[in-house]
Amino acid sequence: MTVGVIDTGVDYTHPDLKKNYAGGHDLVDNDRDPMETKVLGQATIHGTHVAGIIAANGKIKGVAPEAQIVAYRALGPGGGGTTEQVLAAIEQAIKDKVDIVNLSLGNDINGPDLPISLALNRAVDKGIVAVAASGNSGPNVWTVGSPGTASKAISVGASTPTMEIPSLLIEGSRNRLRIQPMEGSANWALDRSLEIVEGGIGRKTELNQVQGKLVLMKRGTLTFSEKAENARQAGAAAVLIYNNMSGGFMGNLDTQSSIPVGSLSKADGVILQKKIKQGLSARVLVAEERDQLADFSSRGPVTGSWEIKPDIVAPGVAINSTVPGGYLSLQGTSMAAPHVAGACALIKQAHPDWTPEQIKAALMNTAKPLVKTGGADSSKATVTAKTGSYYRTFEQGAGRIQVDEAIKTASLVTPSSIQFGKFSDERDSHKAVLHVENTSERSARYSFTIPNRVDGLSWRFPLSFTLEPHEAKDVMVELRVDPQIFKGKIHDGYLRLQAGARTIQIPYLYVLEEPGYPRVMGFDFAEADKPGQYRYEVYLPGGAEEFGIALFNPEDYRFIGFLDTAVNVKKGLIKQDIPSEQLPAEGTYLVKVFAKKANKEDFIETMIKIGEKVD
């Protein structure tokens, strides 16, 4: 099996990768040497890490350790690259007839029709299984980015593998504060109560009398490693770094620390600061945690097409893999996607005649839907509020992959997720055709489970049916909507098909009215081809009733004028050249790019520069 890795290149001299390296192309320098960038200050490691997760075969083992890696260097120094380079890499992968292609890259534009997304769909049409990271812009919805929005690709979010997660139990309190261990941290197995002290931002001058204590620091100014090393030298027992913005975060230490280092959310950091003033101590408790959705994992759905993305999730936190010169633990959906690419190689080996759609279905039909912390057993048909609840379908897709189950599945259902579309006055009935295939050597009986009742929604399913070995059948599922009764903007869940002894869960999504996705995304501004002209690009996922680019003086926010305005703009990527006579004077400006649709307005604020700045 050959897996194309479209990334920053691959260190094919690494002892764990060299036996599996099968050549490649450099689309940055236009040669046949896809080595990682080695220039000091701009060196890259990303592609080698991704390749190791797929097929390392040495000190560590990848998911498919005997697969061949074909490397496509589409991202150059510092990990930067262009859409054209990525498109050229996809084109070359199609020419090379790889079995699977992995793209652990992307942007923050949530739309189904971006060039790289469309190119991946073409690759799938040519028989290649395409795997793409969903992005690291979570935990908010509508954050999935291209090419993780490609309809026919497998879009992958990040879950946690089995991890020892520490928490802090403060003296006199029953509530625990969850600690996120940093990569490179020492083990958090502290078996005693610790006094907590304030450590500012971690400067040496702020770390007095911290010997044997747990030091709380604020994020910022110094690197995580500098904070940790300063605390270690001062004799601290452990370090907690709380966020300087709302929410939590995950961090990496540049070098291995001999003391435990972890992160807290801003809210928990503020709570702890108050407790410090009371002179309280705390105890660290460690519990095993797995199969939670990573906060950073981008969520869907996809704007315009209303498709469920990501399709599935895979481990993407604390993933140890190959890098030039050794090994390193990293996290991101970039690490989750190659788990799926490796899984696809194993499925393809077991079923060489399966199409990309069947391989995608095998993974999604057998995935394990994940439950938010609460202890629910996701194998049960219902999840109660008391025990926990499923993540939404557009957060996790079908759930976390189970490779062994996918390989031996006896039934396939395609498509493996359903988008019933958006309500319109002419259409209150939404239908989907599912192709059900018995891939086993025994006959099997199939029947749908009626979903829980929701006011305003009614379902129609086919009667139970039997399929002989290798027999297939198309069945229709119908969702009827009464908009006078059903009031939700988005309705999603899982249809359950009993397939012999197994239950296949099929994620579905229905949109009643224009939901609250961002109305404007991905603004870029640069010099155009003609001298004196400038060009902007912007993505309007649903189009706009009103659109404009307003200019302000960045010093006093005084309104200067509009760079461009329009009404009733069609959805998609807008590219527009601005002639020199419409440009303001040379200088730097604050711009507000706004778009309004269905009584919702969003804007992007950024700085642009026109000509040479005049002092």
XYZ file of C-alpha atoms in Angstrom:
615
model
C 0.000 0.000 0.000
C 1.334 3.460 -0.881
C 0.433 6.559 1.131
C 1.155 10.006 -0.271
C 2.093 12.534 2.411
C 1.443 16.092 1.196
C 3.244 18.167 3.788
C 6.577 19.847 4.611
C 8.588 16.947 3.186
C 9.925 13.835 4.902
C 13.330 13.039 6.403
C 13.777 9.837 4.423
C 17.129 9.189 6.149
C 15.411 8.624 9.520
C 16.133 5.025 10.628
C 12.426 4.391 11.270
C 11.370 5.637 7.822
C 14.140 4.921 5.319
C 13.078 1.326 4.579
C 9.504 2.498 3.765
C 10.388 5.569 1.714
C 9.322 5.122 -1.908
C 10.358 8.436 -3.449
C 8.547 11.686 -3.888
C 8.432 15.182 -5.362
C 9.331 18.651 -4.147
C 6.659 21.075 -5.381
C 8.400 24.031 -3.702
C 11.806 23.727 -5.406
C 10.465 21.664 -8.341
C 12.751 18.647 -8.037
C 12.597 15.014 -6.889
C 14.043 15.592 -3.400
C 11.236 16.101 -0.842
C 13.566 16.491 2.165
C 12.352 18.628 5.082
C 13.618 22.228 5.132
C 16.898 22.339 7.068
C 17.567 26.110 6.934
C 18.309 27.375 10.447
C 15.364 29.245 11.863
C 12.998 27.899 9.189
C 13.562 24.152 9.590
C 10.491 21.903 9.410
C 9.584 18.614 11.128
C 5.852 18.288 10.485
C 5.844 15.941 7.471
C 8.290 13.519 9.105
C 6.095 13.370 12.211
C 3.018 12.653 10.060
C 4.856 9.985 8.036
C 5.952 8.232 11.231
C 2.388 7.999 12.541
C 1.397 6.329 9.279
C 4.278 3.944 8.681
C 7.236 4.208 11.061
C 8.942 0.818 11.152
C 11.823 0.853 13.591
C 12.132 1.938 17.202
C 8.496 2.991 17.008
C 5.769 1.514 14.812
C 3.221 3.429 12.786
C -0.389 2.354 12.216
C 0.623 0.589 8.968
C 4.350 -0.133 9.472
C 4.798 -1.897 6.130
C 3.093 0.737 3.986
C 5.202 2.733 1.541
C 5.515 6.483 1.966
C 5.606 8.767 -1.079
C 6.497 12.289 0.052
C 5.214 15.483 -1.583
C 6.857 18.649 -0.257
C 4.183 21.296 -0.796
C 5.024 23.431 2.247
C 8.481 25.040 2.346
C 10.603 26.970 4.875
C 8.769 27.566 8.133
C 5.888 25.366 6.954
C 4.435 27.948 4.553
C 3.096 27.181 1.104
C 0.602 28.185 -1.557
C -2.646 26.724 -2.792
C -0.930 26.157 -6.150
C 1.790 24.020 -4.560
C -0.761 21.856 -2.743
C -2.821 21.480 -5.937
C 0.342 20.461 -7.821
C 1.060 17.859 -5.124
C -2.454 16.390 -5.405
C -2.059 16.301 -9.190
C 1.262 14.473 -8.865
C -0.190 11.992 -6.349
C -2.933 11.156 -8.869
C -0.287 10.612 -11.584
C 1.717 8.400 -9.204
C -1.435 6.354 -8.456
C -0.946 6.261 -4.701
C -3.587 4.345 -2.735
C -4.110 6.958 -0.032
C -3.178 10.628 0.296
C -2.875 12.482 3.627
C -3.194 16.266 3.997
C -2.417 17.447 7.523
C -2.710 21.064 6.412
C -5.369 23.617 5.669
C -6.894 27.027 6.320
C -9.707 28.466 8.425
C -12.181 28.959 5.565
C -15.303 26.849 6.079
C -16.652 26.234 2.593
C -17.138 23.164 0.394
C -15.936 24.776 -2.846
C -12.364 25.891 -2.118
C -9.873 24.733 -4.789
C -8.035 22.197 -2.597
C -11.344 20.674 -1.420
C -12.500 20.296 -5.026
C -9.128 18.809 -6.022
C -9.410 16.207 -3.265
C -12.864 15.254 -4.532
C -11.288 14.718 -7.977
C -8.577 12.524 -6.414
C -11.277 10.354 -4.831
C -13.004 10.089 -8.218
C -9.685 8.701 -9.513
C -9.750 5.937 -6.862
C -7.525 7.522 -4.194
C -8.629 7.571 -0.551
C -8.208 11.206 0.568
C -7.675 12.007 4.250
C -7.616 15.593 5.569
C -7.254 17.201 8.993
C -10.351 19.130 10.082
C -8.286 21.953 11.651
C -7.230 23.195 15.084
C -9.658 26.113 15.510
C -12.089 24.498 17.999
C -13.976 24.262 20.246
C -16.532 26.555 18.539
C -18.819 25.267 15.791
C -18.356 26.323 12.138
C -14.550 26.182 12.548
C -13.746 23.258 10.201
C -11.536 24.489 7.347
C -10.612 23.482 3.812
C -9.563 20.836 2.731
C -11.295 19.213 5.726
C -14.545 20.414 4.088
C -14.103 18.240 0.972
C -17.265 16.148 0.499
C -15.578 12.947 -0.639
C -12.498 13.115 1.597
C -12.346 11.687 5.116
C -12.180 14.713 7.413
C -10.561 13.895 10.762
C -10.947 15.529 14.170
C -8.786 14.852 17.236
C -9.620 12.775 20.299
C -7.507 11.889 23.314
C -5.831 8.490 23.579
C -5.642 6.833 26.991
C -3.944 9.412 29.209
C -3.216 9.910 32.884
C -4.912 13.250 33.579
C -4.178 15.040 36.855
C -6.607 17.249 38.727
C -6.228 19.553 41.695
C -8.323 19.065 44.831
C -8.086 22.229 46.938
C -8.276 21.947 50.696
C -11.843 22.525 51.886
C -13.368 22.086 48.401
C -15.126 19.168 46.709
C -14.615 20.389 43.144
C -11.517 19.390 41.204
C -9.658 21.631 38.756
C -8.599 19.716 35.662
C -4.892 20.031 34.782
C -3.789 19.591 31.160
C -0.257 18.108 31.268
C 2.176 19.767 28.866
C 4.136 17.682 26.391
C 7.648 17.211 27.801
C 6.438 17.436 31.398
C 7.494 15.033 34.136
C 4.842 12.638 35.483
C 2.211 14.261 37.723
C 2.220 11.379 40.234
C 2.641 13.569 43.337
C 1.515 11.685 46.431
C 1.372 14.502 48.962
C -0.403 17.759 49.672
C 1.358 20.831 48.291
C 1.240 24.460 49.262
C 0.287 26.689 46.299
C 2.149 29.952 45.738
C 1.905 32.822 43.265
C 4.680 32.910 40.634
C 3.716 35.906 38.479
C 4.686 35.144 34.890
C 7.627 32.972 35.948
C 10.562 35.370 36.058
C 13.429 34.318 38.338
C 12.845 37.415 40.486
C 9.238 36.331 41.085
C 10.113 32.855 42.342
C 11.150 33.414 45.938
C 10.384 30.825 48.618
C 8.889 28.285 46.208
C 10.957 25.276 47.348
C 8.811 22.134 47.381
C 5.674 24.093 46.427
C 3.257 24.195 43.503
C 3.769 27.455 41.593
C 0.917 29.184 39.733
C 1.990 31.336 36.768
C 0.187 33.382 34.148
C 0.716 32.577 30.469
C 2.715 35.071 28.404
C 6.070 36.891 27.941
C 8.263 33.832 28.675
C 8.086 30.473 26.898
C 6.628 27.524 28.770
C 10.093 25.965 28.971
C 11.610 29.141 30.429
C 8.909 29.307 33.087
C 9.425 25.640 33.961
C 13.221 25.884 34.110
C 13.139 28.989 36.285
C 10.803 27.170 38.694
C 12.983 24.045 38.705
C 16.094 26.061 39.522
C 14.210 27.723 42.379
C 13.304 24.294 43.786
C 9.578 24.185 42.916
C 7.775 20.841 43.006
C 5.461 21.565 40.043
C 4.214 24.386 37.792
C 0.706 25.360 36.719
C 0.331 27.919 33.897
C -3.129 29.438 33.507
C -4.382 30.969 30.280
C -4.255 34.729 29.666
C -7.374 34.448 27.474
C -10.694 32.726 28.070
C -10.715 28.932 27.895
C -8.016 26.332 28.302
C -5.020 25.437 26.139
C -2.560 22.658 25.410
C 1.168 23.366 25.299
C 4.510 21.798 24.434
C 7.806 22.239 26.282
C 10.861 22.742 24.075
C 12.897 20.396 26.279
C 12.024 17.637 28.723
C 11.268 18.954 32.220
C 12.224 17.118 35.397
C 9.230 18.609 37.258
C 5.529 18.349 36.368
C 4.188 21.223 34.233
C 0.538 21.669 33.291
C -1.982 24.234 32.084
C -5.253 25.538 33.493
C -8.072 27.563 31.984
C -8.193 31.257 32.776
C -11.274 30.750 34.965
C -9.583 28.025 37.030
C -6.449 30.167 37.334
C -8.487 33.027 38.802
C -10.129 30.631 41.287
C -6.724 29.356 42.335
C -5.345 32.866 42.795
C -8.125 33.606 45.294
C -7.380 30.368 47.155
C -3.660 31.221 47.342
C -4.466 34.365 49.305
C -6.236 32.149 51.855
C -3.040 30.101 52.279
C -4.635 26.779 51.332
C -2.859 23.651 50.112
C -3.985 21.218 47.410
C -3.605 17.577 46.507
C -2.975 16.241 43.014
C -5.198 13.323 41.989
C -4.526 11.326 38.814
C -7.191 9.457 36.860
C -7.201 7.656 33.522
C -9.074 9.471 30.763
C -9.637 8.566 27.135
C -11.875 9.235 24.174
C -12.611 12.876 24.898
C -12.762 15.368 22.050
C -9.748 17.687 22.068
C -10.717 21.323 22.674
C -8.659 22.475 19.689
C -10.348 20.057 17.251
C -12.334 22.049 14.669
C -16.069 21.503 14.519
C -18.511 21.664 11.634
C -20.899 21.617 9.973
C -19.839 22.849 6.523
C -21.439 26.110 5.426
C -23.608 25.991 2.315
C -23.637 22.213 1.859
C -24.602 21.609 5.532
C -22.519 18.452 5.522
C -21.314 16.802 8.707
C -17.578 17.357 9.106
C -15.362 16.023 10.558
C -16.390 12.540 9.430
C -14.578 10.760 12.251
C -12.033 11.398 14.999
C -8.757 9.688 15.893
C -6.080 10.175 18.569
C -4.437 13.578 18.178
C -3.149 14.477 21.655
C 0.321 13.577 22.989
C 1.295 11.594 19.868
C 4.946 10.487 19.835
C 6.452 10.091 16.357
C 9.514 10.593 14.194
C 11.156 13.972 13.556
C 14.507 14.736 11.912
C 17.175 13.566 14.335
C 14.879 11.678 16.689
C 11.381 11.632 18.133
C 8.915 14.169 19.523
C 5.422 14.227 20.997
C 3.021 16.646 19.261
C -0.711 17.269 19.140
C -3.250 18.497 16.628
C -5.670 17.189 14.013
C -2.457 16.949 11.942
C -1.613 13.967 14.153
C -5.139 12.492 14.026
C -5.390 12.437 10.199
C -2.359 10.122 9.655
C -3.864 7.609 12.109
C -6.776 7.410 9.660
C -4.476 7.307 6.604
C -2.659 4.342 8.167
C -5.985 2.692 8.991
C -7.083 3.125 5.364
C -3.891 1.376 4.214
C -4.722 -1.613 6.437
C -8.321 -1.745 5.170
C -7.131 -1.433 1.560
C -4.701 -4.306 2.085
C -7.487 -6.498 3.491
C -9.989 -5.429 0.812
C -8.015 -4.377 -2.294
C -11.136 -4.108 -4.464
C -12.974 -1.684 -2.162
C -13.578 1.840 -3.430
C -12.653 4.970 -1.427
C -16.338 5.334 -0.531
C -16.458 1.770 0.848
C -13.267 2.287 2.871
C -14.683 5.522 4.306
C -17.918 3.688 5.130
C -16.047 0.848 6.864
C -14.393 3.373 9.204
C -17.530 5.427 9.851
C -19.973 2.508 10.170
C -17.810 0.927 12.887
C -16.697 4.093 14.712
C -17.403 4.567 18.418
C -19.494 7.693 19.128
C -17.814 9.581 21.969
C -19.535 10.723 25.121
C -18.730 13.910 27.018
C -17.297 13.340 30.480
C -20.027 11.787 32.535
C -19.321 8.094 32.368
C -21.951 6.978 29.867
C -21.405 3.805 27.922
C -21.583 4.815 24.254
C -22.416 1.247 23.232
C -25.883 1.730 24.725
C -28.732 2.908 22.533
C -29.519 5.880 24.765
C -27.405 8.297 26.738
C -29.060 10.059 29.674
C -28.273 13.498 31.042
C -27.269 11.864 34.308
C -24.562 9.706 32.761
C -23.357 12.041 30.020
C -24.254 12.967 26.451
C -22.841 12.380 23.007
C -20.808 15.063 21.339
C -22.790 16.500 18.441
C -22.430 14.790 15.072
C -20.800 17.903 13.600
C -18.203 17.797 16.380
C -17.143 14.151 16.083
C -18.782 12.759 12.940
C -19.433 9.055 13.425
C -17.018 8.866 16.370
C -13.558 7.491 17.089
C -12.136 4.990 14.597
C -11.895 1.294 15.482
C -9.549 -0.127 12.853
C -9.966 -3.809 13.697
C -13.759 -3.518 13.554
C -13.563 -1.668 10.225
C -11.450 -4.392 8.630
C -13.786 -7.224 9.622
C -17.101 -5.404 9.145
C -19.803 -7.590 7.592
C -21.939 -4.724 6.272
C -21.375 -1.368 4.589
C -23.778 1.581 4.402
C -23.073 4.389 1.934
C -23.214 7.306 2.150
C -22.022 6.937 5.723
C -23.565 10.222 6.884
C -26.707 12.041 5.750
C -27.306 15.746 5.261
C -31.014 16.283 4.730
C -30.352 19.823 3.554
C -32.093 23.039 4.479
C -35.815 23.635 4.823
C -37.612 25.499 2.049
C -41.269 26.490 1.802
C -41.790 24.161 -1.148
C -40.275 21.136 0.554
C -41.196 19.776 3.971
C -40.115 16.243 3.086
C -36.448 15.279 2.899
C -35.356 11.938 1.486
C -32.051 10.082 1.488
C -31.146 6.886 -0.350
C -28.800 4.522 1.478
C -26.909 1.707 -0.224
C -26.760 -1.269 2.167
C -24.304 -4.035 1.288
C -23.772 -7.426 2.935
C -20.024 -8.064 2.577
C -20.043 -11.326 4.537
C -20.460 -14.967 3.585
C -23.722 -15.312 5.530
C -27.197 -13.895 5.019
C -28.076 -11.027 7.365
C -31.261 -9.280 8.475
C -31.469 -5.467 8.590
C -33.896 -3.176 10.433
C -33.946 0.489 11.449
C -34.557 1.648 15.013
C -37.128 4.450 15.270
C -35.421 7.609 16.670
C -36.639 9.263 19.861
C -39.683 11.465 19.287
C -39.074 15.154 18.519
C -42.090 17.466 18.121
C -42.467 18.585 14.523
C -40.359 15.773 13.026
C -41.581 12.426 11.707
C -39.668 9.580 10.070
C -40.426 6.935 7.491
C -38.167 3.882 7.267
C -38.201 0.762 5.081
C -39.486 -2.478 6.548
C -36.989 -5.042 7.782
C -35.191 -6.904 4.992
C -32.680 -9.709 4.489
C -29.591 -9.664 2.270
C -27.840 -12.759 1.023
C -23.992 -12.910 1.020
C -22.557 -10.064 -1.125
C -26.037 -8.823 -1.956
C -26.832 -5.077 -1.833
C -29.981 -2.996 -1.742
C -30.913 0.687 -1.959
C -33.366 1.853 0.712
C -35.003 5.220 1.278
C -35.201 7.123 4.556
C -37.596 10.063 4.756
C -37.703 12.946 7.244
C -40.871 15.078 7.311
C -40.807 18.486 8.999
C -43.592 20.681 10.319
C -41.896 24.107 10.706
C -44.859 25.425 12.704
C -44.041 22.939 15.465
C -40.317 22.201 15.094
C -38.348 25.253 16.215
C -34.706 24.125 16.229
C -32.287 25.743 13.787
C -30.165 22.593 13.478
C -31.268 19.053 14.265
C -28.779 16.182 14.270
C -28.338 12.696 15.657
C -27.678 9.089 14.702
C -29.909 6.722 12.757
C -29.405 3.157 13.972
C -29.483 0.233 11.561
C -29.428 -3.203 13.130
C -27.219 -5.238 10.747
C -27.248 -8.815 11.947
C -25.730 -8.764 15.428
C -24.147 -5.311 14.987
C -25.581 -1.808 15.149
C -24.456 0.702 12.522
C -24.878 4.351 13.556
C -25.347 6.822 10.704
C -24.929 10.521 11.591
C -27.512 12.880 10.101
C -28.120 16.639 10.086
C -31.041 18.864 9.104
C -31.094 22.688 8.938
C -34.421 24.520 9.433
C -33.288 28.132 8.928
C -30.163 30.098 8.103
C -27.976 29.260 11.130
C -25.376 31.413 12.857
C -22.244 30.647 10.872
C -19.719 33.498 10.319
C -20.890 35.543 7.328
C -17.357 36.494 6.228
C -14.050 34.573 6.299
C -10.515 34.472 4.909
C -9.778 38.078 3.886
C -6.459 38.651 2.042
C -5.068 41.855 0.510
C -1.990 42.176 -1.725
C -0.582 43.926 -4.787
C -2.251 42.932 -8.059
C -0.541 41.997 -11.330
C -0.771 45.500 -12.808
C 1.459 48.234 -11.280
C -0.379 50.445 -8.808
C -3.346 48.080 -8.413
C -4.252 45.955 -5.408
C -6.349 42.812 -5.086
C -8.444 41.376 -2.296
C -9.899 37.924 -1.744
C -12.657 37.121 0.729
C -14.931 34.139 1.307
C -18.671 34.639 1.841
C -20.022 31.201 2.817
C -23.673 32.122 2.269
C -23.315 35.205 0.119
C -24.339 38.602 1.505
C -27.208 41.053 1.278
C -24.687 43.777 2.161
C -20.896 43.616 1.905
C -18.162 46.191 2.321
C -14.569 46.983 3.220
C -14.361 50.089 5.426
C -11.083 51.974 6.006
C -10.108 53.633 9.291
C -7.126 55.574 10.612
C -5.413 53.060 12.952
C -4.339 55.781 15.402
C -7.653 57.460 16.179
C -10.131 55.038 14.457
C -11.408 57.878 12.259
C -13.505 56.596 9.331
C -11.807 57.357 6.001
C -14.040 55.675 3.428
C -14.880 52.416 1.694
C -12.393 50.369 -0.306
C -15.328 48.495 -1.855
C -19.059 47.886 -1.284
C -21.661 45.612 -2.857
C -25.190 44.290 -2.312
C -26.730 40.871 -3.015
C -23.356 39.170 -3.458
C -23.310 35.480 -4.412
C -21.772 32.959 -2.041
C -18.219 31.672 -2.492
C -14.716 33.068 -2.946
C -14.727 36.698 -4.110
C -11.660 38.031 -5.966
C -11.569 41.700 -6.898
C -8.907 44.074 -8.272
C -8.970 47.663 -6.995
C -7.690 50.186 -9.597
C -5.185 52.793 -8.421
C -7.675 55.704 -8.683
C -9.940 54.015 -6.067
C -7.117 53.573 -3.550
C -6.484 55.961 -0.657
C -3.101 57.582 -0.069
C -0.101 55.419 0.699
C 0.056 54.229 4.269
C -1.229 51.677 6.763
C -4.955 51.354 7.448
C -7.279 49.505 9.783
C -9.920 47.723 7.675
C -13.256 46.324 8.741
C -14.554 43.732 6.264
C -18.252 43.154 6.926
C -21.032 40.999 5.493
C -24.700 40.839 6.436
C -27.272 38.142 5.682
C -30.521 37.030 7.347
C -30.271 39.730 10.035
C -26.810 38.610 11.102
C -23.683 40.671 10.486
C -20.065 39.592 11.013
C -16.813 41.376 10.359
C -13.061 40.858 10.189
C -10.679 43.535 11.439
C -7.114 43.610 10.143
C -4.365 45.987 9.007
C -3.439 46.579 5.364
C -0.580 48.500 3.809
C -0.814 50.459 0.556
C 2.428 51.488 -1.136
C 5.428 52.592 0.876
C 4.587 54.031 4.248
C 5.441 57.742 4.341
C 7.254 58.882 7.497
